[in-house]
Tab-separated table of C-alpha atoms in Angstrom:
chain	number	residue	atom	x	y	z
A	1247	UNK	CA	48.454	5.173	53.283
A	1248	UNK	CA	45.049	6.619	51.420
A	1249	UNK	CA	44.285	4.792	48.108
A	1250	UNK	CA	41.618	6.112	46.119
A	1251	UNK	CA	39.481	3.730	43.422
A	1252	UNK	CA	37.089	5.826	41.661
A	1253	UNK	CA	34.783	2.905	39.405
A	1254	UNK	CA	32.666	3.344	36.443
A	1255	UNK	CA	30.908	0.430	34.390
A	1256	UNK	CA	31.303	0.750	30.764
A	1257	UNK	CA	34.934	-0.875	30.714
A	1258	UNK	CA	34.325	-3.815	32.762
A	1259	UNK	CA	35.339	-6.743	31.491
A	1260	UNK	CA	32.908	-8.484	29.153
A	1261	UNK	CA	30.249	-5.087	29.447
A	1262	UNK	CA	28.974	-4.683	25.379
A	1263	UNK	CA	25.154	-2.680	25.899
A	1264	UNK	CA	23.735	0.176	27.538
A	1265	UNK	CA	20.897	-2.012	29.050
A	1266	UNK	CA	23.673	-3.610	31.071
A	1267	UNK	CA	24.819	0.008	32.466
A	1268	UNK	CA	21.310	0.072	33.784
A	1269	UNK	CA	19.602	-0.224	36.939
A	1270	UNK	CA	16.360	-2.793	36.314
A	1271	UNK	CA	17.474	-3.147	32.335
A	1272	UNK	CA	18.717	-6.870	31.102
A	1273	UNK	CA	22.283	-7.726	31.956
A	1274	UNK	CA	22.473	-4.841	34.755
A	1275	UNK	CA	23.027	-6.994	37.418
A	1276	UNK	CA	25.552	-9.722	36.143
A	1277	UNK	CA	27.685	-6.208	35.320
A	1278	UNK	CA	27.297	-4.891	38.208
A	1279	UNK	CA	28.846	-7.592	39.750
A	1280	UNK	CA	31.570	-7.687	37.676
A	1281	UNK	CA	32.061	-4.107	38.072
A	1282	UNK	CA	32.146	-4.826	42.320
A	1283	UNK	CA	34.451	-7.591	41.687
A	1284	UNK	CA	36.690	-5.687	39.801
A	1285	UNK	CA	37.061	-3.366	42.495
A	1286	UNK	CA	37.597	-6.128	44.878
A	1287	UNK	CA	40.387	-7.120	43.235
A	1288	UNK	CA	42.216	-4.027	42.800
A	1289	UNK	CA	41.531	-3.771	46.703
A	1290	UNK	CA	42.812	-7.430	47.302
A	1291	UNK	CA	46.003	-6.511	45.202
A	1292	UNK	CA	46.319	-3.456	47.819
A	1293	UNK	CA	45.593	-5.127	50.597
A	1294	UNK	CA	48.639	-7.866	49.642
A	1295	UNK	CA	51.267	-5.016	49.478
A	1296	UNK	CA	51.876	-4.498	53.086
A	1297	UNK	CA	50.836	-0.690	53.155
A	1298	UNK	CA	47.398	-1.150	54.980
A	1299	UNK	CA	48.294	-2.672	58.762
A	1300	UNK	CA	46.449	0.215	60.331
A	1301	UNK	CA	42.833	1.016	60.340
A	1302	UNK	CA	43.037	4.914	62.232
A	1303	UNK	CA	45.698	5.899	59.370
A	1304	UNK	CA	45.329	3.669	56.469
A	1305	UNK	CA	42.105	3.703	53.898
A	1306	UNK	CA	41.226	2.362	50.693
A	1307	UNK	CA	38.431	4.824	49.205
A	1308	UNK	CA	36.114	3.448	46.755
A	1309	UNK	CA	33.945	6.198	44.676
A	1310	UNK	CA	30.937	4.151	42.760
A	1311	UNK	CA	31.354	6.422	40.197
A	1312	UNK	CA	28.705	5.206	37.664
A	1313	UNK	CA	25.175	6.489	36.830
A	1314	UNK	CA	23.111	6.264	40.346
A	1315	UNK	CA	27.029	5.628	41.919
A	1316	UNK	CA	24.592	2.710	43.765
A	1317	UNK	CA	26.362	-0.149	41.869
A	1318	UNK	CA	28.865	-1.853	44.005
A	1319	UNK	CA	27.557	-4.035	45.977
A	1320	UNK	CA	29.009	-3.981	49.438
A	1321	UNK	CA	28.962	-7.238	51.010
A	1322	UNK	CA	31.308	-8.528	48.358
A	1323	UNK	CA	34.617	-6.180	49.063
A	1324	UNK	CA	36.754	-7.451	50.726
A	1325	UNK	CA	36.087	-7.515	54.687
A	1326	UNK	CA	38.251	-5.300	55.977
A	1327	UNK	CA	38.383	-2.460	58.447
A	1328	UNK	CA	40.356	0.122	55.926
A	1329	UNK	CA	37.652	0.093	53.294
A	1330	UNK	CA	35.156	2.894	52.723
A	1331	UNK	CA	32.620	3.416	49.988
A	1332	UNK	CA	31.725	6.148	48.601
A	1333	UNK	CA	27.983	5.660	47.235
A	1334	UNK	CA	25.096	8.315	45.663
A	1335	UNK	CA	26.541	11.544	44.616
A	1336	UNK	CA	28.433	14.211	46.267
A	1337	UNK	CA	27.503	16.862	43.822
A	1338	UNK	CA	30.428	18.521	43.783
A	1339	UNK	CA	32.893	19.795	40.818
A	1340	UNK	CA	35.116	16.703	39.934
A	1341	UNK	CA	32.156	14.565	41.367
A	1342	UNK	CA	33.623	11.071	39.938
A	1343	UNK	CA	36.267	11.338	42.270
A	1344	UNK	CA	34.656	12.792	45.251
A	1345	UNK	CA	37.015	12.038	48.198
A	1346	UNK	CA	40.658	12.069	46.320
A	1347	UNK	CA	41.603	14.519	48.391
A	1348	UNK	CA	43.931	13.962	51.006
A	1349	UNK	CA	45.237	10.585	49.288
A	1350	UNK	CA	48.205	9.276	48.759
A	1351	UNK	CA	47.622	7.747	45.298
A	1352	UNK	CA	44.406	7.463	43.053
A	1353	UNK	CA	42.992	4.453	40.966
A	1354	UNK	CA	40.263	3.413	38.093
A	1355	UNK	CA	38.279	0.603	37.586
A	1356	UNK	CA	35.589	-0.138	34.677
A	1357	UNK	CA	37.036	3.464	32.581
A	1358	UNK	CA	36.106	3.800	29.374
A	1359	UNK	CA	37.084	5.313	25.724
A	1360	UNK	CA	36.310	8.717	25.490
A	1361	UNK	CA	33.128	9.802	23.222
A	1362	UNK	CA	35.117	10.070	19.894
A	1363	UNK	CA	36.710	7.111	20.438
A	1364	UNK	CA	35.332	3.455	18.570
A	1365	UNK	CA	37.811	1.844	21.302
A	1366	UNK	CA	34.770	1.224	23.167
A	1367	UNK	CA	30.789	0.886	21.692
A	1368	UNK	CA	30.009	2.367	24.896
A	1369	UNK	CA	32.420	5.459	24.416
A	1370	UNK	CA	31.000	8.499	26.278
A	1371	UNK	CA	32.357	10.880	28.306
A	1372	UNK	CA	30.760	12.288	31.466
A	1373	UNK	CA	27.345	12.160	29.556
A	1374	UNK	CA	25.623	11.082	25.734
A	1375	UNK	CA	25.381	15.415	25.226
A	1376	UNK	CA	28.542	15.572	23.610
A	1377	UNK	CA	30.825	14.494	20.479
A	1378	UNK	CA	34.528	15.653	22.036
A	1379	UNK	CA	35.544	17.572	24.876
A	1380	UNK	CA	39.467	19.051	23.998
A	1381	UNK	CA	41.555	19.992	26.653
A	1382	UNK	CA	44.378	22.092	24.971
A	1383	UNK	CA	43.554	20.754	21.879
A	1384	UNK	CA	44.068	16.888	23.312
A	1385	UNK	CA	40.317	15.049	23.098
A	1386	UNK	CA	40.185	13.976	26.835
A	1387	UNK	CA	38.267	11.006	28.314
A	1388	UNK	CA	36.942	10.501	31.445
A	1389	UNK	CA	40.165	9.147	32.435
A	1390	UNK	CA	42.175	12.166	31.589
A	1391	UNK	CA	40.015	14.776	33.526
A	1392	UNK	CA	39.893	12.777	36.159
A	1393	UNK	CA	43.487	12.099	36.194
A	1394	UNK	CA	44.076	15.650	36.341
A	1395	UNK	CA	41.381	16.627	38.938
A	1396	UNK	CA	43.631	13.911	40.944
A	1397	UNK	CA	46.591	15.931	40.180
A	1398	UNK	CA	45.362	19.640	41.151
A	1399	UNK	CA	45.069	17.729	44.656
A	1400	UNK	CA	49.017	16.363	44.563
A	1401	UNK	CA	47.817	12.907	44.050
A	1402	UNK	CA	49.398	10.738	41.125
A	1403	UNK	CA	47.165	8.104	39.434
A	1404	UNK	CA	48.648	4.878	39.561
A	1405	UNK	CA	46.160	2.077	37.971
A	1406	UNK	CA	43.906	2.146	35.140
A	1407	UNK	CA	41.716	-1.154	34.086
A	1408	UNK	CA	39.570	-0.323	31.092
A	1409	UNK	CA	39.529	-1.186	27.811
A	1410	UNK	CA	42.305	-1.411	25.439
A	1411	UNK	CA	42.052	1.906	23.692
A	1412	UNK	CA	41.542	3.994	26.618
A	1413	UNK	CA	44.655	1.944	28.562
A	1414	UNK	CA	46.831	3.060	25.344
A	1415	UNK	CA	45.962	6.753	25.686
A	1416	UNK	CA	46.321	6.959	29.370
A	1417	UNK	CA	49.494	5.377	28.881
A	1418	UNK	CA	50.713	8.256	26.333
A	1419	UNK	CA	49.721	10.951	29.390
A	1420	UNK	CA	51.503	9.208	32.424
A	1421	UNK	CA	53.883	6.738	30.361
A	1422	UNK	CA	54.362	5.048	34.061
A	1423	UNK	CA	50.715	4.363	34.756
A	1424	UNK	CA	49.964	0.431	35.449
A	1425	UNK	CA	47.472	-0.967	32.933
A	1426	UNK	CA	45.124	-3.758	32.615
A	1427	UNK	CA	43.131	-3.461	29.534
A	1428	UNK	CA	40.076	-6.371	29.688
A	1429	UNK	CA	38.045	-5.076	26.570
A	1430	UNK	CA	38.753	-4.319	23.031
A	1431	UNK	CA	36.111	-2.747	20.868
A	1432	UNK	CA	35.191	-4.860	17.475
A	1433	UNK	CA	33.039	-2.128	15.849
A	1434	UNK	CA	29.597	-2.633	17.595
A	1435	UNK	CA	31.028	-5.527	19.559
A	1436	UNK	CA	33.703	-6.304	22.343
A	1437	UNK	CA	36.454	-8.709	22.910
A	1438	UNK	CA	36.973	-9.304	26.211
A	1439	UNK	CA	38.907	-11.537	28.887
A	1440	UNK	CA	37.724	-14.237	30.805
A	1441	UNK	CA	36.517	-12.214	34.037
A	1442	UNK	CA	38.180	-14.533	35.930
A	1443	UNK	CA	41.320	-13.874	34.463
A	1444	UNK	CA	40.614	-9.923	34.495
A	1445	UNK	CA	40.080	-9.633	38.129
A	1446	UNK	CA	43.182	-11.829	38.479
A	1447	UNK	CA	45.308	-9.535	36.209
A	1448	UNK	CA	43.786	-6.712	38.018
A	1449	UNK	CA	45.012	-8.027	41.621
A	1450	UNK	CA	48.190	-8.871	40.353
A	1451	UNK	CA	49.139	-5.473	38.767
A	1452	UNK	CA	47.468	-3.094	41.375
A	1453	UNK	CA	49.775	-4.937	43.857
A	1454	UNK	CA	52.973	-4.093	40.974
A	1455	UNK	CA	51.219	-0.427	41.081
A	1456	UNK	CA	51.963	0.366	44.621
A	1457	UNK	CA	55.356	-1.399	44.331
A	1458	UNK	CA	56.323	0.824	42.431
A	1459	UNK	CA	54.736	3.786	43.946
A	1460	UNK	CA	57.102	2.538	47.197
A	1461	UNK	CA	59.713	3.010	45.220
A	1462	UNK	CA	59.208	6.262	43.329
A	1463	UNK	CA	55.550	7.727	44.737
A	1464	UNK	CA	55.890	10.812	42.033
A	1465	UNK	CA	56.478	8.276	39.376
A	1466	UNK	CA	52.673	8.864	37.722
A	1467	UNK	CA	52.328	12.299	39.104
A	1468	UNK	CA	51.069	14.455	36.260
A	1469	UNK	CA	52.334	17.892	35.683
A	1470	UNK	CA	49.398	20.389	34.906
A	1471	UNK	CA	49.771	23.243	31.976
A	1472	UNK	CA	49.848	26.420	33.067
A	1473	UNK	CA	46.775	27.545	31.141
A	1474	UNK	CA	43.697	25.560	30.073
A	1475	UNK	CA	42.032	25.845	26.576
A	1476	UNK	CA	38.442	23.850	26.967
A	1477	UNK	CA	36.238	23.174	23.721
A	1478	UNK	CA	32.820	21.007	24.014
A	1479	UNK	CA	31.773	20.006	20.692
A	1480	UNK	CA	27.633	19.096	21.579
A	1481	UNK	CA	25.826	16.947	19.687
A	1482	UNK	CA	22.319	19.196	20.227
A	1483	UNK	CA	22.189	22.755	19.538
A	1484	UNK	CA	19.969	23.085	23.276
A	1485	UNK	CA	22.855	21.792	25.176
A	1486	UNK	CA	25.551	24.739	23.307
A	1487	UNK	CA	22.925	27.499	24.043
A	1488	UNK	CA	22.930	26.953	27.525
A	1489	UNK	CA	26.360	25.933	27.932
A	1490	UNK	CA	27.043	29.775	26.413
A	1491	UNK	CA	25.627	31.190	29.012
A	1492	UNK	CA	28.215	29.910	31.907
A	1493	UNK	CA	30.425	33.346	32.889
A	1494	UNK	CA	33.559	33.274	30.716
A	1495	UNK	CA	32.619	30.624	28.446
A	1496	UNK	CA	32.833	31.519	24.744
A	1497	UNK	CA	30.949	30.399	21.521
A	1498	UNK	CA	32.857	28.616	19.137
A	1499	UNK	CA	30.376	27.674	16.565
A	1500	UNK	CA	26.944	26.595	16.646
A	1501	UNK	CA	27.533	23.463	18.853
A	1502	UNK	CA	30.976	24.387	20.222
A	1503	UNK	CA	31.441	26.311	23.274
A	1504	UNK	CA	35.288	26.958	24.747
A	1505	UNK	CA	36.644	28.623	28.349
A	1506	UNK	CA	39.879	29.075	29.684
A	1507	UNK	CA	41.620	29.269	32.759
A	1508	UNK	CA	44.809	28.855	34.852
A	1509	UNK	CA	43.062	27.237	37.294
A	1510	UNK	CA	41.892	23.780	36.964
A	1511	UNK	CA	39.317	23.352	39.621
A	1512	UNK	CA	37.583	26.524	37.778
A	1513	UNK	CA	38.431	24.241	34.161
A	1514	UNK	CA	35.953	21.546	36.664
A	1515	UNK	CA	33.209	23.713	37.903
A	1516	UNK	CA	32.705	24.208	33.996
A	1517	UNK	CA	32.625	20.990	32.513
A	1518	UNK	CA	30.267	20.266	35.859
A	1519	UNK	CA	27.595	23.187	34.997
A	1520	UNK	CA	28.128	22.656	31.056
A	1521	UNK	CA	27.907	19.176	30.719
């Protein structure tokens, strides 16, 4: 068994500024170790389900997927033979979840509302350039290209602890995906759980994830369209005029660029170069 945990920041439990998403700003370290404790629960939950005995054929691969991706802190996962992280960037298409391929089944820590989302006060996604990204005319979050990237690879995604808005969409693209939601956006503020609590939930329903995963492993496995439609609405005209200029991409309107392909890994390399 290969579990994959890719982890961002901005949905952690509690998380309600940018200075805490960070490195050397106020707050950045008490987040960061909720974000590492966040993913040490989801791997405690695993590591309770009976699937990881064997350390030359099971794995649980963490991605830091946040920022620097140098924000989990090692020494507090758990201490275990079957866990690898994943830290600094890969630079590679799909670079969030560098090292999904070849899993069994893929997870999310810390996601967050997409950027036209107020789900989240911290709603982004992949950068601050843009206002929506639309895949086939759905607006897509972090969440749901990453799901997908999963996907082109055969690999269902399982888990998704975030906050609440972002756990309802995700739930309306793989109705069978496990949820924890541990934030709600109140306009410029969040409501949040008692981290303690969080992890806890977290642990308890990453455990109920694989469970069911046992039972029915293509139970969350997305089916991809046959064709992708991409439109990036940008928020500066700079970022449009040299998004244009990536082969087979299309102008829209000022701000607005679109592509389209059959191939989703191409859909990747895009967004990657564009964004």
């Amino acid at each position: 068994m290969k579990l994959f945990i890719s982890s961002d920041i901005e949905g952690t439990c509690g998380i309600n500024h940018w200075d805490e998403t960070e490195i050397g700003k106020p707050g950045y370290d008490r987040f960061a170790r909720e974000m590492t404790r966040e993913v040490r629960a989801a791997c405690d939950g695993a590591l309770s389900s009976g699937y990881f005995q064997n350390a030359e054929t099971d794995e649980i691969r963490i991605k830091d997927a946040h920022d620097s991706a140098r924000n989990i802190i090692p020494e507090e996962l758990p201490e275990s033979e079957m866990i690898r992280l994943i830290r600094g960037w890969v630079t590679i298409p799909g670079n969030m979840m560098a090292g999904v391929k070849g899993c069994d089944a893929a997870a999310m820590t810390g996601y967050h509302s997409g950027a036209y989302s107020a789900g989240n006060n911290l709603s982004h996604t992949s950068n601050l350039h843009n206002q929506v990204i639309e895949v086939n005319g759905r607006r897509t979050s972090e969440f749901d290209l990453n799901a997908m990237f999963a996907a082109y690879y055969g690999v269902p995604t399982i888990f998704l602890a975030g906050d609440k808005a972002l756990c309802e969409e995700a739930k309306e693209l793989i109705p069978a995906l496990t949820v924890v939601p541990v934030n709600e956006g109140w306009g410029n503020a969040t409501v949040s759980l008692q981290p303690a609590i969080a992890q806890q939930r977290i642990r308890e329903k990453m455990l109920e994830a694989l469970e069911q995963f046992r039972r029915d492993p293509k139970c969350c496995l997305m089916t991809l369209p046959e064709q992708f439609h991409v439109e990036i609405d940008f928020k500066d005209l700079e970022k449009a005029e040299r998004g244009f200029w990536y082969p087979g991409a299309k102008r829209v309107d000022d701000k607005r660029i679109a592509y389209d392909s059959s191939d989703y890994f191409e859909v990747t390399r895009f967004l990657y170069f564009t964004l």
